[in-house]
Tab-separated table of C-alpha atoms and ligand atoms in Angstrom:
chain	number	residue	atom	x	y	z
A	14	MET	CA	-15.705	-4.164	-25.175
A	15	LYS	CA	-13.503	-0.602	-24.149
A	16	THR	CA	-9.522	-1.176	-24.588
A	17	ILE	CA	-7.701	0.650	-21.455
A	18	GLY	CA	-3.911	0.985	-22.649
A	19	ILE	CA	-1.498	1.124	-19.821
A	20	ALA	CA	1.844	2.353	-19.131
A	21	VAL	CA	4.185	1.538	-16.261
A	22	ILE	CA	6.819	3.807	-15.272
A	23	GLY	CA	9.433	2.003	-12.763
A	24	PHE	CA	9.799	-1.959	-13.603
A	25	GLY	CA	11.268	-2.869	-10.281
A	26	TRP	CA	9.446	-5.460	-7.831
A	27	MET	CA	5.930	-3.387	-8.201
A	28	GLY	CA	6.353	-2.416	-11.791
A	29	GLN	CA	6.594	-6.006	-12.600
A	30	ALA	CA	3.874	-7.076	-10.352
A	31	HIS	CA	1.477	-4.708	-11.772
A	32	SER	CA	2.401	-5.549	-15.114
A	33	ARG	CA	1.625	-9.559	-14.481
A	34	SER	CA	-1.895	-8.570	-12.574
A	35	TYR	CA	-2.927	-6.922	-15.502
A	36	ALA	CA	-2.086	-9.375	-18.040
A	37	ARG	CA	-3.985	-11.852	-15.670
A	38	ILE	CA	-7.131	-10.147	-15.362
A	39	PRO	CA	-8.749	-11.349	-18.658
A	40	SER	CA	-8.483	-14.919	-18.206
A	41	LEU	CA	-9.513	-14.377	-14.297
A	42	PHE	CA	-12.585	-11.949	-14.398
A	43	PRO	CA	-14.551	-13.061	-17.572
A	44	ASP	CA	-17.237	-10.235	-16.320
A	45	ARG	CA	-14.719	-7.665	-16.531
A	46	VAL	CA	-15.639	-4.031	-18.179
A	47	ALA	CA	-12.532	-3.212	-19.721
A	48	GLU	CA	-9.532	-4.918	-21.563
A	49	PRO	CA	-5.706	-3.889	-20.500
A	50	GLU	CA	-3.470	-3.797	-23.145
A	51	LEU	CA	-0.012	-3.693	-21.663
A	52	VAL	CA	1.436	-0.675	-24.116
A	53	ILE	CA	4.592	0.300	-22.802
A	54	CYS	CA	6.905	0.017	-20.460
A	55	CYS	CA	9.337	2.718	-18.978
A	56	ASP	CA	12.340	1.995	-17.091
A	57	ASN	CA	15.606	4.036	-16.524
A	58	LEU	CA	17.668	0.421	-16.764
A	59	GLU	CA	17.355	-0.328	-19.964
A	60	ASP	CA	17.763	-3.616	-19.960
A	61	ARG	CA	14.918	-3.822	-17.302
A	62	ALA	CA	12.834	-2.048	-19.511
A	63	ALA	CA	13.995	-4.381	-22.956
A	64	GLU	CA	12.569	-7.300	-20.250
A	65	ALA	CA	8.981	-5.601	-20.384
A	66	VAL	CA	8.441	-6.310	-23.877
A	67	ARG	CA	10.469	-9.471	-23.947
A	68	SER	CA	8.980	-11.613	-20.905
A	69	PHE	CA	5.716	-9.804	-20.134
A	70	GLY	CA	3.464	-8.682	-23.108
A	71	PHE	CA	4.411	-5.017	-23.361
A	72	ALA	CA	4.594	-3.290	-27.032
A	73	GLU	CA	6.911	-1.224	-26.523
A	74	TYR	CA	10.180	0.313	-23.911
A	75	THR	CA	11.307	3.211	-23.038
A	76	THR	CA	14.072	4.729	-20.510
A	77	ASP	CA	11.869	8.143	-21.110
A	78	PRO	CA	9.090	8.284	-18.657
A	79	ALA	CA	7.806	11.753	-20.619
A	80	GLU	CA	7.984	9.146	-23.952
A	81	ALA	CA	5.271	6.659	-22.105
A	82	ILE	CA	2.995	9.241	-20.388
A	83	ASN	CA	2.364	11.021	-23.893
A	84	HIS	CA	2.483	7.723	-25.802
A	85	PRO	CA	-1.168	8.088	-27.794
A	86	ASP	CA	-2.181	5.156	-27.160
A	87	VAL	CA	-1.715	5.209	-23.368
A	88	ASP	CA	-5.215	5.862	-21.308
A	89	ALA	CA	-3.704	5.527	-17.492
A	90	VAL	CA	0.086	5.383	-15.768
A	91	ILE	CA	0.996	2.872	-13.296
A	92	VAL	CA	3.920	4.977	-11.209
A	93	CYS	CA	5.731	2.550	-9.623
A	94	ALA	CA	9.378	4.249	-9.062
A	95	PRO	CA	11.006	5.373	-5.999
A	96	ASN	CA	8.585	7.517	-4.014
A	97	MET	CA	10.977	10.749	-4.387
A	98	LEU	CA	9.830	10.458	-8.077
A	99	HIS	CA	5.967	10.311	-7.443
A	100	GLU	CA	5.719	13.725	-7.692
A	101	GLU	CA	6.942	14.646	-10.811
A	102	LEU	CA	5.656	11.165	-12.559
A	103	CYS	CA	2.164	11.813	-11.549
A	104	VAL	CA	1.756	15.768	-12.145
A	105	LEU	CA	3.663	15.101	-15.407
A	106	ALA	CA	0.551	12.238	-16.123
A	107	ALA	CA	-2.264	14.360	-14.835
A	108	GLU	CA	-1.116	17.874	-17.001
A	109	ALA	CA	-1.307	15.157	-20.134
A	110	GLY	CA	-4.691	14.359	-18.967
A	111	LYS	CA	-4.166	10.555	-18.056
A	112	HIS	CA	-5.664	8.693	-14.902
A	113	VAL	CA	-3.475	7.961	-12.752
A	114	PHE	CA	-2.513	4.945	-10.452
A	115	CYS	CA	0.575	5.729	-7.924
A	116	GLU	CA	1.935	2.897	-5.807
A	117	LYS	CA	2.049	4.121	-2.435
A	118	PRO	CA	2.819	6.521	-0.843
A	119	VAL	CA	1.966	9.362	-2.849
A	120	GLY	CA	5.356	10.820	-2.676
A	121	GLY	CA	7.543	10.430	-0.025
A	122	THR	CA	6.286	13.494	2.086
A	123	PRO	CA	2.701	14.684	3.314
A	124	ALA	CA	3.688	18.383	1.069
A	125	GLN	CA	4.299	16.194	-2.114
A	126	THR	CA	0.836	14.398	-1.887
A	127	VAL	CA	-1.157	17.546	-1.373
A	128	ARG	CA	0.552	18.505	-4.799
A	129	VAL	CA	-0.146	15.586	-6.424
A	130	ALA	CA	-4.039	15.332	-5.113
A	131	ALA	CA	-4.515	18.596	-5.875
A	132	ALA	CA	-3.198	18.356	-9.762
A	133	ALA	CA	-5.035	15.244	-10.373
A	134	ALA	CA	-8.120	17.305	-8.944
A	135	GLU	CA	-7.820	20.038	-10.759
A	136	ALA	CA	-7.009	17.734	-14.107
A	137	GLY	CA	-10.234	15.935	-13.169
A	138	ILE	CA	-8.753	12.441	-13.670
A	139	ILE	CA	-9.365	8.641	-12.343
A	140	THR	CA	-6.515	7.611	-8.901
A	141	GLY	CA	-5.709	5.048	-7.335
A	142	VAL	CA	-2.775	3.951	-4.861
A	143	GLY	CA	-1.149	0.868	-4.089
A	144	TYR	CA	-3.024	0.409	-0.832
A	145	ASN	CA	-3.428	-3.511	-1.845
A	146	TYR	CA	-4.117	-5.145	1.485
A	147	ARG	CA	-7.629	-3.571	1.408
A	148	TRP	CA	-8.579	-6.272	-1.409
A	149	ALA	CA	-7.583	-9.495	0.801
A	150	PRO	CA	-11.094	-11.365	0.595
A	151	LEU	CA	-11.029	-11.073	4.609
A	152	VAL	CA	-10.442	-8.117	4.768
A	153	GLN	CA	-13.061	-7.036	2.403
A	154	TYR	CA	-15.569	-9.278	4.624
A	155	ALA	CA	-14.013	-7.961	7.916
A	156	LYS	CA	-15.433	-4.582	6.415
A	157	ASP	CA	-18.527	-5.609	5.859
A	158	MET	CA	-19.174	-7.087	9.310
A	159	ILE	CA	-18.079	-3.855	10.617
A	160	GLU	CA	-20.595	-1.962	8.760
A	161	ARG	CA	-23.206	-4.147	9.533
A	162	GLY	CA	-22.593	-3.227	12.857
A	163	ASP	CA	-22.026	-6.671	13.752
A	164	LEU	CA	-19.090	-5.548	16.334
A	165	GLY	CA	-21.418	-3.206	17.756
A	166	ASP	CA	-19.617	-0.716	18.914
A	167	ILE	CA	-15.742	-0.284	18.329
A	168	THR	CA	-13.857	0.436	21.134
A	169	ASN	CA	-10.277	-0.636	20.212
A	170	TYR	CA	-8.508	-0.719	16.845
A	171	ARG	CA	-4.655	-1.868	17.110
A	172	GLY	CA	-2.632	-2.225	13.613
A	173	ARG	CA	0.832	-2.890	12.693
A	174	PHE	CA	3.129	-3.610	9.972
A	175	PHE	CA	6.265	-5.362	11.506
A	176	SER	CA	8.893	-5.930	8.705
A	177	MET	CA	12.475	-7.214	8.660
A	178	TYR	CA	12.971	-5.862	5.476
A	179	GLY	CA	15.711	-3.577	7.102
A	180	SER	CA	17.031	-5.921	10.158
A	181	ASP	CA	20.241	-6.518	8.977
A	182	PRO	CA	22.644	-4.008	9.125
A	183	MET	CA	24.424	-5.514	5.955
A	184	GLY	CA	21.124	-4.694	4.106
A	185	LEU	CA	22.342	-2.067	1.266
A	186	LEU	CA	21.555	1.528	1.588
A	187	SER	CA	18.681	1.728	-1.193
A	188	TRP	CA	16.428	4.633	-2.044
A	189	ARG	CA	14.049	3.725	0.781
A	190	PHE	CA	16.663	4.240	3.500
A	191	GLU	CA	17.250	7.766	2.013
A	192	ILE	CA	15.376	11.072	2.925
A	193	ASP	CA	16.138	12.189	-0.616
A	194	GLY	CA	14.947	8.973	-2.258
A	195	ALA	CA	12.230	7.969	-0.188
A	196	GLY	CA	11.650	11.052	1.719
A	197	TYR	CA	9.780	10.084	5.420
A	198	GLY	CA	11.192	6.135	6.447
A	199	VAL	CA	8.370	4.067	7.456
A	200	SER	CA	5.399	6.490	8.220
A	201	SER	CA	5.907	6.804	4.343
A	202	ASP	CA	6.061	3.196	3.566
A	203	ILE	CA	4.277	0.791	5.497
A	204	LEU	CA	2.819	2.575	8.234
A	205	SER	CA	0.206	4.074	5.526
A	206	HIS	CA	-0.285	0.595	4.655
A	207	SER	CA	-1.502	-0.154	8.280
A	208	MET	CA	-3.448	3.524	9.137
A	209	ASP	CA	-4.867	2.963	5.539
A	210	LEU	CA	-6.900	-0.431	6.679
A	211	GLY	CA	-7.263	1.311	10.226
A	212	MET	CA	-9.094	4.247	8.360
A	213	MET	CA	-11.006	1.808	5.489
A	214	LEU	CA	-12.184	-0.597	8.898
A	215	ASN	CA	-12.691	1.989	11.530
A	216	GLY	CA	-12.869	5.602	9.891
A	217	PRO	CA	-11.332	8.594	10.165
A	218	ILE	CA	-8.683	9.387	12.760
A	219	VAL	CA	-8.938	12.929	14.920
A	220	SER	CA	-5.541	13.401	17.378
A	221	VAL	CA	-2.586	11.223	17.355
A	222	VAL	CA	0.612	11.208	20.072
A	223	GLY	CA	3.963	9.164	18.222
A	224	MET	CA	7.083	8.663	18.391
A	225	ALA	CA	10.005	7.559	15.872
A	226	GLU	CA	13.740	5.860	16.044
A	227	THR	CA	16.217	5.062	13.700
A	228	PHE	CA	17.859	2.098	14.783
A	229	ILE	CA	20.738	1.035	12.229
A	230	LYS	CA	22.328	4.017	11.113
A	231	ASP	CA	24.637	3.295	8.222
A	232	ARG	CA	24.147	0.722	5.750
A	233	PRO	CA	26.633	-0.523	2.980
A	234	LEU	CA	26.170	1.858	-0.055
A	235	PRO	CA	24.012	0.121	-2.934
A	236	LYS	CA	25.034	-1.613	-6.331
A	237	ALA	CA	23.747	0.193	-10.116
A	238	GLY	CA	20.622	-2.442	-10.401
A	239	GLY	CA	20.202	-3.934	-7.244
A	240	THR	CA	17.131	-4.200	-4.810
A	241	HIS	CA	16.283	-3.267	-1.694
A	242	TYR	CA	16.726	-7.237	-0.466
A	243	ASP	CA	20.226	-7.211	-1.464
A	244	ARG	CA	23.222	-7.986	1.138
A	245	GLY	CA	26.497	-5.878	1.488
A	246	GLU	CA	29.765	-7.268	2.893
A	247	PRO	CA	31.774	-6.094	6.010
A	248	GLY	CA	34.238	-3.628	5.093
A	249	ASP	CA	31.979	-1.975	2.136
A	250	PRO	CA	31.764	1.881	1.994
A	251	THR	CA	28.647	2.619	3.793
A	252	GLY	CA	26.597	5.901	4.166
A	253	PRO	CA	23.812	7.442	6.807
A	254	VAL	CA	20.678	5.940	6.994
A	255	THR	CA	18.564	9.462	6.627
A	256	ASN	CA	14.683	8.707	7.691
A	257	GLU	CA	12.997	6.636	10.403
A	258	ASP	CA	12.943	2.941	10.857
A	259	TYR	CA	9.914	2.852	13.459
A	260	ALA	CA	7.242	4.863	13.626
A	261	GLY	CA	4.242	4.642	15.956
A	262	CYS	CA	1.189	6.432	17.580
A	263	MET	CA	-1.435	6.760	19.990
A	264	VAL	CA	-4.784	7.804	18.123
A	265	ARG	CA	-8.413	8.717	18.892
A	266	PHE	CA	-10.834	8.081	16.246
A	267	ALA	CA	-13.893	10.224	15.155
A	268	ASN	CA	-16.207	7.425	16.150
A	269	GLY	CA	-15.056	7.366	19.969
A	270	SER	CA	-13.005	4.548	19.853
A	271	ILE	CA	-9.140	4.520	20.653
A	272	GLY	CA	-6.121	3.010	18.902
A	273	THR	CA	-2.597	2.084	18.503
A	274	PHE	CA	-0.223	1.842	15.114
A	275	GLU	CA	3.178	0.714	14.903
A	276	SER	CA	5.364	0.376	12.067
A	277	SER	CA	8.890	-1.561	11.780
A	278	ARG	CA	11.425	-2.504	8.966
A	279	ASN	CA	14.193	-3.572	11.093
A	280	ILE	CA	12.137	-5.580	14.095
A	281	VAL	CA	13.809	-9.030	14.178
A	282	GLY	CA	10.512	-11.692	14.898
A	283	PRO	CA	7.572	-10.873	12.686
A	284	GLN	CA	8.665	-10.935	8.992
A	285	SER	CA	5.526	-9.249	7.170
A	286	GLN	CA	2.985	-8.886	10.066
A	287	MET	CA	0.644	-5.896	8.356
A	288	ALA	CA	-1.959	-6.926	10.843
A	289	PHE	CA	-5.028	-5.444	12.727
A	290	ASP	CA	-7.180	-6.165	15.716
A	291	ILE	CA	-10.393	-4.513	16.142
A	292	HIS	CA	-13.037	-4.641	19.073
A	293	GLY	CA	-16.447	-4.027	19.537
A	294	THR	CA	-18.814	-4.339	22.168
A	295	LYS	CA	-20.494	-7.051	20.628
A	296	GLY	CA	-17.589	-8.706	19.006
A	297	ALA	CA	-13.898	-8.742	17.415
A	298	LEU	CA	-11.749	-9.542	14.774
A	299	ASN	CA	-7.901	-10.104	14.173
A	300	TRP	CA	-6.047	-10.625	10.789
A	301	ASN	CA	-2.878	-10.670	9.907
A	302	LEU	CA	-0.907	-10.498	6.377
A	303	GLU	CA	1.444	-13.709	7.039
A	304	THR	CA	-1.601	-15.726	7.449
A	305	MET	CA	-3.913	-13.989	5.068
A	306	ASN	CA	-6.185	-16.728	4.333
A	307	GLU	CA	-7.635	-16.883	8.033
A	308	MET	CA	-9.173	-14.314	10.361
A	309	ASN	CA	-9.772	-14.919	13.851
A	310	ILE	CA	-13.630	-13.982	15.088
A	311	PHE	CA	-15.221	-13.442	18.449
A	312	MET	CA	-19.075	-12.888	18.753
A	313	THR	CA	-20.237	-12.430	22.103
A	314	GLY	CA	-24.117	-13.805	22.989
A	315	GLY	CA	-23.360	-17.250	22.997
A	316	GLU	CA	-22.736	-19.927	25.665
A	317	HIS	CA	-19.991	-17.689	27.814
A	318	LEU	CA	-18.178	-21.253	28.817
A	319	HIS	CA	-17.822	-21.377	24.795
A	320	ASP	CA	-16.618	-18.197	24.248
A	321	GLY	CA	-13.199	-17.814	22.490
A	322	TYR	CA	-12.176	-16.697	18.933
A	323	THR	CA	-13.208	-18.710	15.749
A	324	LYS	CA	-10.441	-19.206	13.067
A	325	VAL	CA	-12.624	-18.999	9.386
A	326	TYR	CA	-10.224	-19.795	6.533
A	327	ALA	CA	-10.653	-17.774	3.241
A	328	GLY	CA	-12.914	-19.388	0.855
A	329	GLU	CA	-15.203	-18.917	-2.428
A	330	ARG	CA	-17.701	-17.286	0.312
A	331	TYR	CA	-15.967	-14.011	0.470
A	332	PRO	CA	-15.657	-11.596	-2.231
A	333	PHE	CA	-13.152	-11.943	-5.078
A	334	HIS	CA	-11.447	-15.201	-3.667
A	335	GLY	CA	-13.432	-17.851	-6.169
A	336	ASN	CA	-12.486	-16.103	-9.128
A	337	PHE	CA	-8.727	-17.624	-8.269
A	338	VAL	CA	-9.563	-20.699	-6.835
A	339	PRO	CA	-12.645	-22.240	-5.921
A	340	GLY	CA	-13.912	-24.187	-2.579
A	341	ASP	CA	-13.373	-23.481	0.906
A	342	ALA	CA	-9.469	-22.936	2.494
A	343	ASN	CA	-7.660	-22.987	-0.578
A	344	SER	CA	-5.152	-20.140	-0.226
A	345	ILE	CA	-4.674	-16.882	-2.681
A	346	ALA	CA	-1.408	-15.051	-2.293
A	347	TYR	CA	0.213	-11.492	-1.936
A	348	GLU	CA	0.141	-11.013	-5.900
A	349	ASP	CA	-3.548	-11.743	-6.497
A	350	LEU	CA	-4.535	-8.505	-4.328
A	351	LYS	CA	-2.569	-6.560	-6.574
A	352	VAL	CA	-4.611	-8.497	-9.660
A	353	ILE	CA	-8.151	-7.145	-7.701
A	354	GLU	CA	-6.580	-3.719	-6.989
A	355	CYS	CA	-5.429	-3.755	-10.974
A	356	LEU	CA	-9.076	-4.775	-11.702
A	357	GLN	CA	-11.040	-2.059	-9.267
A	358	PHE	CA	-8.862	0.738	-11.183
A	359	LEU	CA	-9.393	-0.871	-14.313
A	360	THR	CA	-12.814	-0.784	-13.766
A	361	ALA	CA	-12.858	2.766	-12.331
A	362	VAL	CA	-10.953	3.917	-15.724
A	363	ALA	CA	-13.416	2.298	-17.883
A	364	THR	CA	-16.613	3.340	-16.164
A	365	GLY	CA	-15.689	7.102	-14.922
A	366	GLU	CA	-16.461	6.127	-11.598
A	367	GLN	CA	-13.842	7.462	-8.828
A	368	HIS	CA	-11.397	4.957	-7.313
A	369	GLU	CA	-11.332	4.132	-3.869
A	370	PRO	CA	-7.968	4.291	-2.445
A	371	GLY	CA	-7.742	7.135	-4.372
A	372	PHE	CA	-5.834	10.262	-3.952
A	373	GLN	CA	-8.380	11.340	-1.683
A	374	GLN	CA	-7.531	8.860	0.694
A	375	ALA	CA	-3.645	9.091	0.270
A	376	LEU	CA	-4.391	12.665	1.137
A	377	GLU	CA	-6.400	11.944	4.342
A	378	TYR	CA	-3.593	9.329	5.072
A	379	VAL	CA	-0.832	12.197	5.103
A	380	SER	CA	-2.964	14.436	6.964
A	381	VAL	CA	-2.815	11.997	9.898
A	382	GLN	CA	1.377	11.538	9.165
A	383	GLN	CA	1.857	15.656	8.964
A	384	ALA	CA	0.136	14.992	12.672
A	385	VAL	CA	2.341	12.276	13.948
A	386	ILE	CA	5.865	14.100	12.542
A	387	ASN	CA	4.298	17.167	14.439
A	388	SER	CA	3.614	14.932	17.390
A	389	TRP	CA	7.727	13.801	16.986
A	390	GLU	CA	8.817	17.386	17.585
A	391	SER	CA	6.482	18.812	19.967
A	392	GLY	CA	6.263	15.605	22.391
A	393	LYS	CA	2.248	16.362	22.738
A	394	TRP	CA	-0.961	15.290	21.203
A	395	GLU	CA	-1.850	16.581	17.855
A	396	ASP	CA	-4.537	16.942	16.717
A	397	VAL	CA	-5.686	15.981	12.692
A	398	LYS	CA	-6.192	18.610	10.246
A	399	LEU	CA	-6.925	17.644	6.567
A	400	LEU	CA	-3.937	19.288	4.701
A	401	THR	CA	-4.362	21.740	1.655
A	402	LEU	CA	-1.532	24.088	-0.367
A	403	ASP	CA	-2.353	26.496	1.707
A	404	ASP	CA	-0.596	24.212	4.580
A	405	ILE	CA	2.468	23.228	2.842
B	7	NAD	N1	1.870	-1.692	-2.047
B	7	NAD	C1	2.997	-2.425	-1.698
B	7	NAD	O1	3.044	-3.579	-1.344
B	7	NAD	C2	4.669	-2.475	-2.121
B	7	NAD	C3	5.371	-3.488	-2.406
B	7	NAD	C4	6.548	-2.575	-2.219
B	7	NAD	C5	6.713	-1.275	-3.064
B	7	NAD	N2	5.777	-0.476	-2.897
B	7	NAD	C6	6.039	0.911	-3.474
B	7	NAD	O2	6.024	0.787	-5.598
B	7	NAD	C7	7.208	1.728	-5.374
B	7	NAD	C8	8.820	0.944	-5.893
B	7	NAD	O3	8.960	-0.092	-5.162
B	7	NAD	P1	9.602	-1.085	-5.660
B	7	NAD	O4	9.847	-1.657	-4.275
B	7	NAD	O5	8.863	-1.834	-6.805
B	7	NAD	O6	10.736	-0.381	-5.788
B	7	NAD	P2	12.140	-0.915	-6.772
B	7	NAD	O7	13.482	-0.658	-6.485
B	7	NAD	O8	12.115	-2.574	-6.771
B	7	NAD	O9	11.767	-0.607	-8.043
B	7	NAD	C9	11.945	0.622	-8.600
B	7	NAD	C10	12.241	0.685	-10.027
B	7	NAD	O10	12.180	2.567	-10.659
B	7	NAD	C11	13.144	2.452	-11.474
B	7	NAD	N3	13.619	4.208	-11.421
B	7	NAD	C12	14.478	4.611	-10.789
B	7	NAD	N4	14.393	5.780	-11.427
B	7	NAD	C13	13.803	5.610	-12.026
B	7	NAD	C14	13.161	7.130	-13.301
B	7	NAD	N5	13.555	8.038	-13.118
B	7	NAD	N6	12.171	6.579	-14.610
B	7	NAD	C15	12.012	5.380	-14.607
B	7	NAD	N7	12.408	4.317	-13.787
B	7	NAD	C16	12.686	4.605	-12.658
B	7	NAD	C17	14.503	1.512	-10.752
B	7	NAD	O11	15.409	1.137	-11.979
B	7	NAD	C18	13.528	-0.068	-10.515
B	7	NAD	O12	13.280	-0.843	-11.395
B	7	NAD	C19	7.597	2.736	-4.164
B	7	NAD	O13	6.865	3.690	-4.137
B	7	NAD	C20	7.082	1.550	-3.473
B	7	NAD	O14	6.619	2.258	-2.145
B	7	NAD	C21	4.567	-0.604	-2.827
């Protein structure tokens, strides 16, 4: 079996999640087409990079991204560093002819994504993006139902990603809250997940009108080596939040349906409500990451007195689920979606068949994001245009 050498760059939450996930592939997917090999891990914090060798099975570590990318045994580079480093790292990897998986967003701004997508296309490499919610077994089944026409003609779509990760004003000013570290705020961070799912399920978006808000204007300054879940104390020195806490929009899809998307990192109540509702002329579905092993399905055409949503539980009858746990209603978890994602990318690299979602899908998302940003400024509906190098 082919071996695919992996370099991970950025060994925080996501770098560790990807590394654990590649290590789990062999035992969960005996029918895999390639063997992942954890060759080298890079983090600018040396202790963190060394932990990759000590506890995660990497052969080597470094604090120099170029050393990881150019390592002769590395076929694919997994970019899990803060957003504003994505462009430099992805372009370096593409120029070295290495396949690249980049955590979302691919760059912190639409212009960066356009440049990364162009460099990858020029290099002819396989690309992947961390839109992991696509891989939930029930989301995959929702896609099958919609493609089969089970819901009839789609009329309405509502997508949202409401998180509380930034709701505590004592939450530190990590890179996510700064335009220089993250680029845009939630429109790059979590609206991207919600819209990726919306476009996967319901096709392209053609026009938008949106708004944005920043509710918590200052936060305590971060400490070295922390994560964005760390907290400061009253009286700690603070700095300004320089990107948006909330982004929302109304949209028109190419198929004639209409929709709304909202994302917030400091709304109180929903903790990780990455959710959608989709309605057609014959049925409707809704799903929420907080209860990712459940989906509600409404189908018309039965006894009207009994109409209502039916709750189905995830189980081995849905895509991928049985690789993790047999039977029905035995749950899988967040990181299992990362394992499926890593398997898909590994397969694409081994077979040479372009992965979806790849940088093309990231480009399609930032083209919508740019129209949303234009609408913040114009206060009007804006048409979506697929961005090219000439637009930036
Ligand atoms: N798909 C998802 O569900 C999901 C979830 C969380 C984060 N993300 C994305 O993953 C990426 C990383 O987020 P995270 O939560 O893991 O952040 P994190 O802050 O936990 O980790 C980032 C790591 O990058 C390292 N780093 C910083 N500068 C570096 C450099 N120059 N070279 C090498 N390493 C460097 C940091 O030391 C840290 O270990 C972001 O783009 C984020 O948007 C995706």
